[in-house]
Structure formats: structure tokens, C-alpha cells
PDB file of C-alpha atoms in Angstrom:
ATOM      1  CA  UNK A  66       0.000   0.000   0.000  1.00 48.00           C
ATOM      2  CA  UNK A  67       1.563   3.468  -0.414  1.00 48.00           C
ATOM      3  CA  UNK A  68       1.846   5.826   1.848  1.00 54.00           C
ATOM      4  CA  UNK A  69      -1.522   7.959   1.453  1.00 58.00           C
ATOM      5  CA  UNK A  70      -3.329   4.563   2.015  1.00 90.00           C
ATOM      6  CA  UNK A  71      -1.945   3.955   5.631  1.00 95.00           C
ATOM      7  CA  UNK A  72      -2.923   7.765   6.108  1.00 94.00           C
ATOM      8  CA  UNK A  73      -6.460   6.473   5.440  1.00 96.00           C
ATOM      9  CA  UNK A  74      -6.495   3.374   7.427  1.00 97.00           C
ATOM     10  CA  UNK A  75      -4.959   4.843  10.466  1.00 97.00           C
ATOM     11  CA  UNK A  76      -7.541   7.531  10.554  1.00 97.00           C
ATOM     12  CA  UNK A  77     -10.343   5.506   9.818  1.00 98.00           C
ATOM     13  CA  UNK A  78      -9.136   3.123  12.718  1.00 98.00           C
ATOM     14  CA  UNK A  79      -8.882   5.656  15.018  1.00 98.00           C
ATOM     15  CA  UNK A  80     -12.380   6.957  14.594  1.00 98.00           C
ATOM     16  CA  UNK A  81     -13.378   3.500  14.882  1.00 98.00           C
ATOM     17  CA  UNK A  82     -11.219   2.728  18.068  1.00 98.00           C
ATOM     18  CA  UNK A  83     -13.243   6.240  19.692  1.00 98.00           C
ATOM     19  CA  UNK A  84     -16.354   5.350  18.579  1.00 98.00           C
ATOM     20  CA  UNK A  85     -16.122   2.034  19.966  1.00 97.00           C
ATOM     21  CA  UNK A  86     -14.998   3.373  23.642  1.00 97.00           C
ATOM     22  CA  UNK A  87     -18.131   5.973  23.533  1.00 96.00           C
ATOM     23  CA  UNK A  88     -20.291   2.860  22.501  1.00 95.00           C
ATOM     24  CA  UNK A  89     -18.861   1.229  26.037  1.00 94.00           C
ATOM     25  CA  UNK A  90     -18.986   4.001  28.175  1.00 94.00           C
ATOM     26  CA  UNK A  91     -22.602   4.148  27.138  1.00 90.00           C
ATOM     27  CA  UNK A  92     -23.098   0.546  28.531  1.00 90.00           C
ATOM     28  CA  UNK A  93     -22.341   1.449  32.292  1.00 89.00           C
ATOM     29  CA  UNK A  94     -25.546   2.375  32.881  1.00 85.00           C
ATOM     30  CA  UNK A  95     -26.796  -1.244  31.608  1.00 82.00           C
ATOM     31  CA  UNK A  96     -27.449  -4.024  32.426  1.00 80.00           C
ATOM     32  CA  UNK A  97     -24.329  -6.535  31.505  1.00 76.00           C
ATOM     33  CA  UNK A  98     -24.860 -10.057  29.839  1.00 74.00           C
ATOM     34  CA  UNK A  99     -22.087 -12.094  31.571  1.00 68.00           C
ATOM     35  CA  UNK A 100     -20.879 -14.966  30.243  1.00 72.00           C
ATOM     36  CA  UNK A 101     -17.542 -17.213  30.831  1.00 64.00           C
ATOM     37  CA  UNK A 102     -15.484 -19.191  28.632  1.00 61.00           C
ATOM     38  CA  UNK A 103     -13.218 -21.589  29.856  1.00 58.00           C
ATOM     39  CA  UNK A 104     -13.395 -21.242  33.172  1.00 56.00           C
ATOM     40  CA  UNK A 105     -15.199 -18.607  35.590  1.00 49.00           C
ATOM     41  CA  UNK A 106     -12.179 -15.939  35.764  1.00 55.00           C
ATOM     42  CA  UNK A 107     -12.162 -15.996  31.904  1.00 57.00           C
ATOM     43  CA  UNK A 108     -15.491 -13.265  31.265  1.00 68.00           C
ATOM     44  CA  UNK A 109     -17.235 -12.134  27.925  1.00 72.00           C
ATOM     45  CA  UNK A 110     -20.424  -9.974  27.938  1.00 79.00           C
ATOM     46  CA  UNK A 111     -22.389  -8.564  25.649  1.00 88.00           C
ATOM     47  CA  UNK A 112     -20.564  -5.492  25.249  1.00 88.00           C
ATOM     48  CA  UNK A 113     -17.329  -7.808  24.089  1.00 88.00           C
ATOM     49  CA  UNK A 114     -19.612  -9.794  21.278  1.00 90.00           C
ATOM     50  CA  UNK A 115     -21.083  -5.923  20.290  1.00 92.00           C
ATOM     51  CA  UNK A 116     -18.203  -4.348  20.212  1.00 94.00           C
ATOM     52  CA  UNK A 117     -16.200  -7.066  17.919  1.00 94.00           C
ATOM     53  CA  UNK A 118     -19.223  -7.328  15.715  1.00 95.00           C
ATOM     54  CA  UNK A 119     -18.818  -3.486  15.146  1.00 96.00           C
ATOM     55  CA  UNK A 120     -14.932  -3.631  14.208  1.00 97.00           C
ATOM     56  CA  UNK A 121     -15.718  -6.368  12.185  1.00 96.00           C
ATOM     57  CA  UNK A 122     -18.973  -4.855  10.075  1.00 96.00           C
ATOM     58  CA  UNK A 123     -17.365  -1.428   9.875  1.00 97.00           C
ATOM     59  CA  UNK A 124     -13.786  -3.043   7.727  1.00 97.00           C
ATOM     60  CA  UNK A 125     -15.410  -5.346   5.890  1.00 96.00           C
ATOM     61  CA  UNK A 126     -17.461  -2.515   4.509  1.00 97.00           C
ATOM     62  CA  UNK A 127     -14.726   0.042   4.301  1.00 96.00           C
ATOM     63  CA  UNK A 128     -11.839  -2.658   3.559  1.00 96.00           C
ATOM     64  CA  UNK A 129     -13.165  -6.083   2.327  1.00 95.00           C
ATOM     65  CA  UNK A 130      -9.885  -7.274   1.150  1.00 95.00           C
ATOM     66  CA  UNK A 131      -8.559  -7.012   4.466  1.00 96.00           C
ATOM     67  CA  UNK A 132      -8.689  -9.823   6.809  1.00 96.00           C
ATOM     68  CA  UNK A 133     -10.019  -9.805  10.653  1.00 96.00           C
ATOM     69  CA  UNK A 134      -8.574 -11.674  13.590  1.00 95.00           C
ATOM     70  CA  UNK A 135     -10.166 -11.355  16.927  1.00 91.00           C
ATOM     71  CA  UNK A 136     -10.802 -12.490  20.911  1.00 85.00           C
ATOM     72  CA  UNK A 137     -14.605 -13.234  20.372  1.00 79.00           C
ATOM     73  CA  UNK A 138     -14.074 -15.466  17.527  1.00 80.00           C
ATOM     74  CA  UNK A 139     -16.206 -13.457  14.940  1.00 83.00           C
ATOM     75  CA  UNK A 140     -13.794 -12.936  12.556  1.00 82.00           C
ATOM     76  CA  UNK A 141     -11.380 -15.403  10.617  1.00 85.00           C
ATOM     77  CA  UNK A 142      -9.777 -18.573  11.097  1.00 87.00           C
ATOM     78  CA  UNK A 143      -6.459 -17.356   9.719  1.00 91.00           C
ATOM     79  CA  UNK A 144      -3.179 -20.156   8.745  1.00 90.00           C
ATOM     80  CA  UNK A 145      -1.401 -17.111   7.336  1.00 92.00           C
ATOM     81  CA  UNK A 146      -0.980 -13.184   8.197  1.00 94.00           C
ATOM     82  CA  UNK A 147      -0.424 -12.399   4.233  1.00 95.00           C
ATOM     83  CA  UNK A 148      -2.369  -9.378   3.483  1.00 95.00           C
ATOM     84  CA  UNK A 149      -3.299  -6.662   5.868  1.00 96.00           C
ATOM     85  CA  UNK A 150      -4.734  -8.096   9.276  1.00 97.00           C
ATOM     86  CA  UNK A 151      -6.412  -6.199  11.727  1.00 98.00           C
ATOM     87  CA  UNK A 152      -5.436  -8.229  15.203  1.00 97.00           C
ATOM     88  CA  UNK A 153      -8.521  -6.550  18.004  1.00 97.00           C
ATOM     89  CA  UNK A 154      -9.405  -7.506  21.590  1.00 95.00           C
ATOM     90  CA  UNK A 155     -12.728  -5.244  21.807  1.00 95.00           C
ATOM     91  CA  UNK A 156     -12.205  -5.153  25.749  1.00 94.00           C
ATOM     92  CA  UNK A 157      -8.724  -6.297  26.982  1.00 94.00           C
ATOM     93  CA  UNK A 158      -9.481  -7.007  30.736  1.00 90.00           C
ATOM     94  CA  UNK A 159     -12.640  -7.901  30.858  1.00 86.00           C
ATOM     95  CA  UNK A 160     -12.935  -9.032  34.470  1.00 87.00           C
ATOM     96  CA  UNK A 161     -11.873  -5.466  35.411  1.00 88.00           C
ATOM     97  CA  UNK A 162     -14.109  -4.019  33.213  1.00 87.00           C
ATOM     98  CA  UNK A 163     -17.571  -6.187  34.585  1.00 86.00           C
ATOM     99  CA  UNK A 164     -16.223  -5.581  38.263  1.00 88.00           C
ATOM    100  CA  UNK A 165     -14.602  -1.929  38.114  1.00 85.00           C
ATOM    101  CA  UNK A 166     -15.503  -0.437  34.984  1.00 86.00           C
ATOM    102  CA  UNK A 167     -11.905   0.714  34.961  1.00 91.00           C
ATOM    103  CA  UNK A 168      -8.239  -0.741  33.995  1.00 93.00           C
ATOM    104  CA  UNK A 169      -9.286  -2.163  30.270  1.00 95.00           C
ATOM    105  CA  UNK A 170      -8.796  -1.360  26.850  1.00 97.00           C
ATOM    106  CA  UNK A 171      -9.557  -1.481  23.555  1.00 97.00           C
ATOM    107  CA  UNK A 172      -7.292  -3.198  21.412  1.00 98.00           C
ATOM    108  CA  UNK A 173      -5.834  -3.055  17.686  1.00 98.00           C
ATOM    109  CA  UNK A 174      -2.914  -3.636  15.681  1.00 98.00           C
ATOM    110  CA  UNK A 175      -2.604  -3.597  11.978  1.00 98.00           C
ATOM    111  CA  UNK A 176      -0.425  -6.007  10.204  1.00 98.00           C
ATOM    112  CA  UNK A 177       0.756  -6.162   6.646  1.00 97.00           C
ATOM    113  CA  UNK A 178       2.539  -9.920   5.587  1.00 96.00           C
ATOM    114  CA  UNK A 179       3.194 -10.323   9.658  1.00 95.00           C
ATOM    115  CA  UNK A 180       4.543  -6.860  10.469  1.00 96.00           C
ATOM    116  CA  UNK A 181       3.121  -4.479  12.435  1.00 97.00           C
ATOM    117  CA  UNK A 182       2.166  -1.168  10.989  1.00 97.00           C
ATOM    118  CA  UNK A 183      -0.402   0.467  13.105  1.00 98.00           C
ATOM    119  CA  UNK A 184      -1.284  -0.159  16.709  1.00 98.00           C
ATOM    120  CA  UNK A 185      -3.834   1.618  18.985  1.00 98.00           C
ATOM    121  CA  UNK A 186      -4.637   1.077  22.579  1.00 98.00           C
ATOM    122  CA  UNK A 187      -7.416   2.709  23.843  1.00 98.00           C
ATOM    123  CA  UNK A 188      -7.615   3.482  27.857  1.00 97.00           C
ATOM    124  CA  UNK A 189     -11.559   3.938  27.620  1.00 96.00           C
ATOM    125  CA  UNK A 190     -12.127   5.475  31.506  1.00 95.00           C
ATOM    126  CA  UNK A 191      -9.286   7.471  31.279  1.00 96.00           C
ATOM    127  CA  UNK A 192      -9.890   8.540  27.897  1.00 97.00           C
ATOM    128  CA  UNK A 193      -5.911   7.905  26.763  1.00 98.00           C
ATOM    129  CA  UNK A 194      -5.221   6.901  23.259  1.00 98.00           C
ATOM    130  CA  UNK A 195      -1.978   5.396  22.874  1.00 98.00           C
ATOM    131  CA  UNK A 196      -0.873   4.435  19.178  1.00 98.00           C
ATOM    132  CA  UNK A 197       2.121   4.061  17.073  1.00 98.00           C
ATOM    133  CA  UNK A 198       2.683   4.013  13.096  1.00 97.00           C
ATOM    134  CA  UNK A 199       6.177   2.203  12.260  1.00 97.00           C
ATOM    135  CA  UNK A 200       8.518   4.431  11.593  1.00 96.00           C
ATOM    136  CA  UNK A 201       6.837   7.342  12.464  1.00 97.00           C
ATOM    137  CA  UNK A 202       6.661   6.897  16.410  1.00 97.00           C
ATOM    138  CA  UNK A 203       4.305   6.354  19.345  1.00 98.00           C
ATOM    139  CA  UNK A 204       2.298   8.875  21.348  1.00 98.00           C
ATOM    140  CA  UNK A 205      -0.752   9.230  23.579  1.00 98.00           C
ATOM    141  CA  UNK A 206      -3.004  11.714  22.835  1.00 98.00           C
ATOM    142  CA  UNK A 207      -1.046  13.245  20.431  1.00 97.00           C
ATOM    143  CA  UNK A 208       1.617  13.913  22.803  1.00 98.00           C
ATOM    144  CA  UNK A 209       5.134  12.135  21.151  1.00 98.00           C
ATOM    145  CA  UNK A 210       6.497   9.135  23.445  1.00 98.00           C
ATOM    146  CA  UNK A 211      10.449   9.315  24.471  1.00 98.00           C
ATOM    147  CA  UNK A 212      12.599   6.114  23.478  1.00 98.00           C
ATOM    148  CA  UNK A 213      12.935   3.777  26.036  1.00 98.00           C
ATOM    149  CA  UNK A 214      15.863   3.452  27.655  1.00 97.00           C
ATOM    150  CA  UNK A 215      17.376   0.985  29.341  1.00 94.00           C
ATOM    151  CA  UNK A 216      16.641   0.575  33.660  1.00 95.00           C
ATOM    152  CA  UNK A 217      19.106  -1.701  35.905  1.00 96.00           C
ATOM    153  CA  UNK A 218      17.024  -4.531  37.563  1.00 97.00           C
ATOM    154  CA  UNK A 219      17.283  -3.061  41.095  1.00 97.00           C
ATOM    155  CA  UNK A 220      15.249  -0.233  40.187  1.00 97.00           C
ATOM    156  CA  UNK A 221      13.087  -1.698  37.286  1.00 98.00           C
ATOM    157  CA  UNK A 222       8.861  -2.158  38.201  1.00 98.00           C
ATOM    158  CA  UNK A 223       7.442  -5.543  36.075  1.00 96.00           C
ATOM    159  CA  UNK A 224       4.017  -6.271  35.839  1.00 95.00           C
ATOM    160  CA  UNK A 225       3.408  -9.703  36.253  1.00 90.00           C
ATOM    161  CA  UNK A 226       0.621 -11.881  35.920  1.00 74.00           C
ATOM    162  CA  UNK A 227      -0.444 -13.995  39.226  1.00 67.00           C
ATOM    163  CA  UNK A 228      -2.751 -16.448  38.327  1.00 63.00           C
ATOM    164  CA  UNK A 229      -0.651 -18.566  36.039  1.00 57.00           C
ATOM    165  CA  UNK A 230       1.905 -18.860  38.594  1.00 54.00           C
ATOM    166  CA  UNK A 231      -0.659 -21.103  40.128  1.00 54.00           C
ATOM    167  CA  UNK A 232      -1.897 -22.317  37.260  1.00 53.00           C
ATOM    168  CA  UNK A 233       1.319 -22.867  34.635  1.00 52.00           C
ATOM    169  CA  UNK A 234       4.113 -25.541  35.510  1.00 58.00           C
ATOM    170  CA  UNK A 235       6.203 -23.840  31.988  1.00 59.00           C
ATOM    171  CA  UNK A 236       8.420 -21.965  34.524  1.00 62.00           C
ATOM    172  CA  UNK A 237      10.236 -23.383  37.474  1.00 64.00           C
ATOM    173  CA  UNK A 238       8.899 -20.990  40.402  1.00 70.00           C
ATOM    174  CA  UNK A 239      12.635 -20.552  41.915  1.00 72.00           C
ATOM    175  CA  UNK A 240      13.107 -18.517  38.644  1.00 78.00           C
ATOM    176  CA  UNK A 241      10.163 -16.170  38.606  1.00 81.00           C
ATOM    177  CA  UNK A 242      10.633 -15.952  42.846  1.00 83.00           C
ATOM    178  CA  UNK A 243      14.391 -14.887  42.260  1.00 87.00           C
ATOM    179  CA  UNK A 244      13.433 -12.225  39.377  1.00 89.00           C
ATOM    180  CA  UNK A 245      10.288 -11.176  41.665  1.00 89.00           C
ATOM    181  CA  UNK A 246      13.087 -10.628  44.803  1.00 92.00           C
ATOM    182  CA  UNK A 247      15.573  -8.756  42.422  1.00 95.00           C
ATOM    183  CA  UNK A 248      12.985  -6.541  40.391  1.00 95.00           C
ATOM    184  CA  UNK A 249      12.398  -3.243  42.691  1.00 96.00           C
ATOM    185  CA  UNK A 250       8.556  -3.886  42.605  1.00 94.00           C
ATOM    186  CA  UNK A 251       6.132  -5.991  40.848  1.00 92.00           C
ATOM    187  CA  UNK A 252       1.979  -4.995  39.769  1.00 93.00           C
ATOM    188  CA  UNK A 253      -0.688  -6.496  38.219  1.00 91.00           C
ATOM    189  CA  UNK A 254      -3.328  -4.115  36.300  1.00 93.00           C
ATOM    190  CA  UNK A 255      -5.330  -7.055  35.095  1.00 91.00           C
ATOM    191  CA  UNK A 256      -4.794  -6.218  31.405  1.00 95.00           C
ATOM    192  CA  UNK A 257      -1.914  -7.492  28.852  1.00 95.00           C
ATOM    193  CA  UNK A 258      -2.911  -4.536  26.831  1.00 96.00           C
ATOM    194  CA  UNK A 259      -2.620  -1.922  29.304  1.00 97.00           C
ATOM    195  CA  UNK A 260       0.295  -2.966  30.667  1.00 97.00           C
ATOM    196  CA  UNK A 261       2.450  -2.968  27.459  1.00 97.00           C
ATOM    197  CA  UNK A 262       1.030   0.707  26.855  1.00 98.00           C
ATOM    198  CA  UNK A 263       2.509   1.173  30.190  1.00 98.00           C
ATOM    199  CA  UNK A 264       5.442   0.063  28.972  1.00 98.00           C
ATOM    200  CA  UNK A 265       5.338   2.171  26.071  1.00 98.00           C
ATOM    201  CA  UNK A 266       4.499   5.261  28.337  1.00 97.00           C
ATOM    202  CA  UNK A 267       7.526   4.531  30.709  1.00 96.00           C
ATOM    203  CA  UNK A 268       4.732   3.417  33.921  1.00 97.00           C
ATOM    204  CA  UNK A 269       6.391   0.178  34.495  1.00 98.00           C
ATOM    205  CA  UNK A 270       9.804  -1.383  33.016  1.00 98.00           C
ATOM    206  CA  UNK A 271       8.875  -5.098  31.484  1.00 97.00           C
ATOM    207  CA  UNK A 272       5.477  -7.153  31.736  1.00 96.00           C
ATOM    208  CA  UNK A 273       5.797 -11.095  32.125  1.00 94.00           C
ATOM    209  CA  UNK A 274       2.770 -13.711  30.746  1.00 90.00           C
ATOM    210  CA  UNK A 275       2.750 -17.437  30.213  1.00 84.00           C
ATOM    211  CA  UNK A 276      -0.278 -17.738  28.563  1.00 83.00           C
ATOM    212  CA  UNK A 277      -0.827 -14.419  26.016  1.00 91.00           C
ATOM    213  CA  UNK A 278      -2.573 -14.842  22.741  1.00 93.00           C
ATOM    214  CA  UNK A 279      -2.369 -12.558  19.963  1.00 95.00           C
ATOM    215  CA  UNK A 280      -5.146 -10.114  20.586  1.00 96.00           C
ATOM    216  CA  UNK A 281      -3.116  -9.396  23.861  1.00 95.00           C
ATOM    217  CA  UNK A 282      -0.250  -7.800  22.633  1.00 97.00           C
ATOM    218  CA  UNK A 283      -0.653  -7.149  18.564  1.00 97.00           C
ATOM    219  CA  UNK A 284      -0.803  -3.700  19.073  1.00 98.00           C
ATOM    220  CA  UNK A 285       1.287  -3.595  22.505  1.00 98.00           C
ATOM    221  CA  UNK A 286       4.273  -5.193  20.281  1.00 98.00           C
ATOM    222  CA  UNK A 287       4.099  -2.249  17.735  1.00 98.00           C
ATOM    223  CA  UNK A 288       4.202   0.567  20.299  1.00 98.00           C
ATOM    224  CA  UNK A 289       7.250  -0.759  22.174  1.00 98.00           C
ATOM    225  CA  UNK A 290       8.975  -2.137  19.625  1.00 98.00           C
ATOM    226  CA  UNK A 291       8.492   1.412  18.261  1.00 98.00           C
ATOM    227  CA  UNK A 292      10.453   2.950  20.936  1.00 98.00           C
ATOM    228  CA  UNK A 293      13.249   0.953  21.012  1.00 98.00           C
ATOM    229  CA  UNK A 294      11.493  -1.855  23.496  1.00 98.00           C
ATOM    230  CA  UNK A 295      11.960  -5.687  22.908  1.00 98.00           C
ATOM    231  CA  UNK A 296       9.096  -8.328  23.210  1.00 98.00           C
ATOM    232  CA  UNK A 297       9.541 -11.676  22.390  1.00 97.00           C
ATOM    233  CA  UNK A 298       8.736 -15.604  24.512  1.00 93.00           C
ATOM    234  CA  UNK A 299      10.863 -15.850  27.687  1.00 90.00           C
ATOM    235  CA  UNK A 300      13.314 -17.925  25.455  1.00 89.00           C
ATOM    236  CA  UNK A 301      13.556 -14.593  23.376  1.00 93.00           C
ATOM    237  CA  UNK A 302      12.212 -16.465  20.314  1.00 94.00           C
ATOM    238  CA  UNK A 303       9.808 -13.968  17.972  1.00 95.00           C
ATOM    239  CA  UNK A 304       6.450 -14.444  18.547  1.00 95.00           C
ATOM    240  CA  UNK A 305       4.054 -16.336  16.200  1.00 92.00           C
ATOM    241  CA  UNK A 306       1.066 -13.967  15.912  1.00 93.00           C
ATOM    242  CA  UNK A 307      -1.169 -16.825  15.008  1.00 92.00           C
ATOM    243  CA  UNK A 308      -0.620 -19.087  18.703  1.00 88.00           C
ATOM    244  CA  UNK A 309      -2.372 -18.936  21.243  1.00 83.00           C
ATOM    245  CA  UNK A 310      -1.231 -19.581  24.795  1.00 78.00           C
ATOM    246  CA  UNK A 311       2.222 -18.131  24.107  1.00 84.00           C
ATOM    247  CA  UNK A 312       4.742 -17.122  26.968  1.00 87.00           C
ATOM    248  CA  UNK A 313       5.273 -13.642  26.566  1.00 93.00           C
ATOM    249  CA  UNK A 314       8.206 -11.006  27.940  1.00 95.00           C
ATOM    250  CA  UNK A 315       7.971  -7.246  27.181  1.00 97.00           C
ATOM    251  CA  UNK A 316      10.600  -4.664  28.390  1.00 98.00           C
ATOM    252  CA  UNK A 317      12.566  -1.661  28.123  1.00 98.00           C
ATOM    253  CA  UNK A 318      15.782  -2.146  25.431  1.00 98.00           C
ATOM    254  CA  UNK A 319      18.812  -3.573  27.870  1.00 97.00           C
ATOM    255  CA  UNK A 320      16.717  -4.969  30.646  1.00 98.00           C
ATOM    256  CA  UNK A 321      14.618  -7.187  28.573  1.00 97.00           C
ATOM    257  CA  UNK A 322      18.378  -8.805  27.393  1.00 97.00           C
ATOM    258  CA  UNK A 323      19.531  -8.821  31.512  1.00 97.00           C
ATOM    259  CA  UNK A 324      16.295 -10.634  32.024  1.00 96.00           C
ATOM    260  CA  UNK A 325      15.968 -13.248  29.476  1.00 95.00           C
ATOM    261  CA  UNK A 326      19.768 -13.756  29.830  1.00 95.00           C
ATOM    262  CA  UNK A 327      20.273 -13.877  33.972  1.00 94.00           C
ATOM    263  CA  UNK A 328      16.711 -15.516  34.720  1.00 91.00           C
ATOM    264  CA  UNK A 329      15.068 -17.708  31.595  1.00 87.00           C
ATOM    265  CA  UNK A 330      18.302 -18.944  30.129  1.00 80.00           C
ATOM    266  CA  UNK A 331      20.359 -20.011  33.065  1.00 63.00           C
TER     267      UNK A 331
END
């Protein structure tokens, strides 16, 4: 696509990612449909289903060459990211958003033949917009991000995920417990999404999953990898945007190396 046609699908995204936060906001006052998938901790309501169904009617019409992968499962199948992709988790911490109504996001990253292009993350409550274009930078609300730069492990904050270290046997806990002791401070936000925009925004230093899928991070990876940040599996192998249930490690440039090299590979 040339240039002037990226112009046009990042604004027409954008309007789409807004609209689709008002369209939430809307449904405070409402009465949720609450669902679960896999297990009771693993929510979808209504407003997930609606708000996929939206992204989904709204590109096919404007872009129906374009393909459509996302959480709720009403988009494609996909075996290959040829093409341009739109990767969306309507609501990206869904538990937070049924219990809190705060601490989720919208999610979407635009891929062309596997590489990111466009990523937005949308902060709904606190009305932030956080997106990138490659090679043209990241900001939040218009406001250009700073390059990450590297932070020593004494003083770096990771957000880590809780429940899989009760759940997931991939790690041996010695290894997570002797990062978690070495790390200045560790926090859990309850969103993959959010907490790789935090990364992006310079909130927190690195963010630690076992079991992300793509939808979690798409447009996360583009924003941080943006700046200068590194996200890859805790073996620092790329990731395969088409897995699910894939280890994931995002951090600042420097420490995510220290990390994967003092912790994962020893």
C-alpha cells in the first residue's frame, strides 16, 4: 500500500477505536450479559460480542480485502498473516471491566505480511489513546512518546501476571521468585494490553505472561517495539502472531536482554 493509504487506514481506525470506547462508556448504565469461557475468571459480555461485531462490520465494509482476527471469535480462522490483518481484543481485561468499569482497553494492531504497521490502545475510563505508526513513532493523545531506555534490575517495576503462577508448571517458580526478589517492585493491572502501553508510556519497566494470545499484545508489540522496546517468549524467540497460549516477555531495550539472559536462560 503506499503511503496515502496507511494515512487512510490509520484515521479511519482511530475513529473507529473512539467510537467504539463511547459505545462502552454508554453501557455502564446497563445491564451486563455475563458470560464465561473456559473457566469462571475468563469473562465475555455482551458489550465484548457488540463491540467485535462493530470492528468487524465497519472493515469489511470500508476494507473487504482485508482480513479480521479477533478475541470473540467473529472474525477469521487465519493459517497465514499475508495481506493486511487487523489483530482486536474489543475489551482487553474484561474481568476489570464487569467488576470496576476501569483498567481495560480497547485493542488493535494492523499487520501487513506479519509486520506491524499500526497499533492503537485505547484506555476507555481514562480517555488515553496510545498508538504508534512504524517508523513514524508512538504517542498518547497526540503527545510524542520518548525512546525507552534501558533501567538496571534493582530499580526496574514488572508487571506480572499472578494467576498462572498457580496455574502454569512452563516456569520453574525458583526462577520467577528470584526475578520477583531482584525486580524493585512488581503490579498487576489485570490487562496485557494496558500494561504494554505502560510500557510504552515509561509506567512500568517489562510485563511477564505465560499464557498471552495474539489479541493481547498485537498492538502492545508495535508501540514498544516502536520505541526501542523488545518483546519476544521468555526464550527470546519472535512471537508467532497466530498461537495462542504463548509465553510472553515485554521490556525496556537492555533490561529485557539482563532478564531473558540472567533468569530464563540459566
Amino acid at each position: 500500500m503506499e503511503k496515502h493509504d496507511w494515512d487512510n487506514v490509520f484515521n479511519f481506525a482511530k475513529v473507529l477505536v473512539l467510537d467504539a470506547g463511547d459505545q462502552i462508556r454508554l453501557s455502564f448504565k446497563q445491564k451486563l450479559i455475563i458470560d464465561f469461557k473456559e473457566n469462571a475468571s475468563d469473562l465475555v459480555t455482551n458489550m465484548d460480542k457488540q463491540i467485535e461485531k462493530f470492528f468487524i462490520q465497519k472493515i469489511n465494509e470500508k476494507y473487504p480485502s482485508h482480513h479480521i482476527l479477533g478475541e470473540e471469535g467473529y472474525g477469521e480462522e487465519l493459517t497465514s498473516l499475508d495481506g493486511i490483518v487487523w489483530i482486536i481484543d474489543p475489551i482487553d481485561g474484561t474481568m476489570n471491566f464487569v467488576h470496576m468499569q476501569r483498567h481495560f482497553a480497547i485493542s488493535v494492531g494492523i499487520y501487513h505480511n506479519g509486520e506491524g504497521v499500526i497499533g492503537f490502545i485505547y484506555d476507555v475510563v481514562a480517555d488515553d489513546l496510545y498508538y504508534a505508526v512504524k517508523g513514524g513513532g508512538a504517542f498518547v493523545n497526540g503527545e510524542a512518546l520518548p525512546p525507552l531506555k534501558s533501567t538496571e534490575i534493582g530499580k526496574a517495576v514488572i508487571g506480572i501476571n499472578a494467576a498462572w503462577g498457580i496455574e502454569n508448571k512452563r516456569i520453574d517458580s525458583s526462577i520467577t521468585s528470584a526475578l520477583i526478589r531482584d525486580v524493585r517492585g512488581t503490579r498487576s493491572f489485570g490487562s496485557a494490553t494496558l500494561e504494554m502501553a505502560y510500557i510504552a508510556s515509561g509506567k512500568i519497566d517489562g510485563y511477564l505472561s505465560m499464557r498471552l494470545a495474539p489479541w493481547d499484545y498485537a498492538a502492545g508489540k508495535i508501540l514498544i517495539e516502536e520505541l526501542g522496546g523488545k518483546i519476544s517468549s521468555v526464550s527470546g524467540e519472535p512471537l508467532q502472531l497466530l498461537t495462542k497460549q504463548t509465553p510472553v516477555f515485554a521490556a525496556k531495550p537492555g533490561l529485557h536482554e539482563y532478564i531473558l539472559e540472567n533468569y530464563f536462560k540459566k
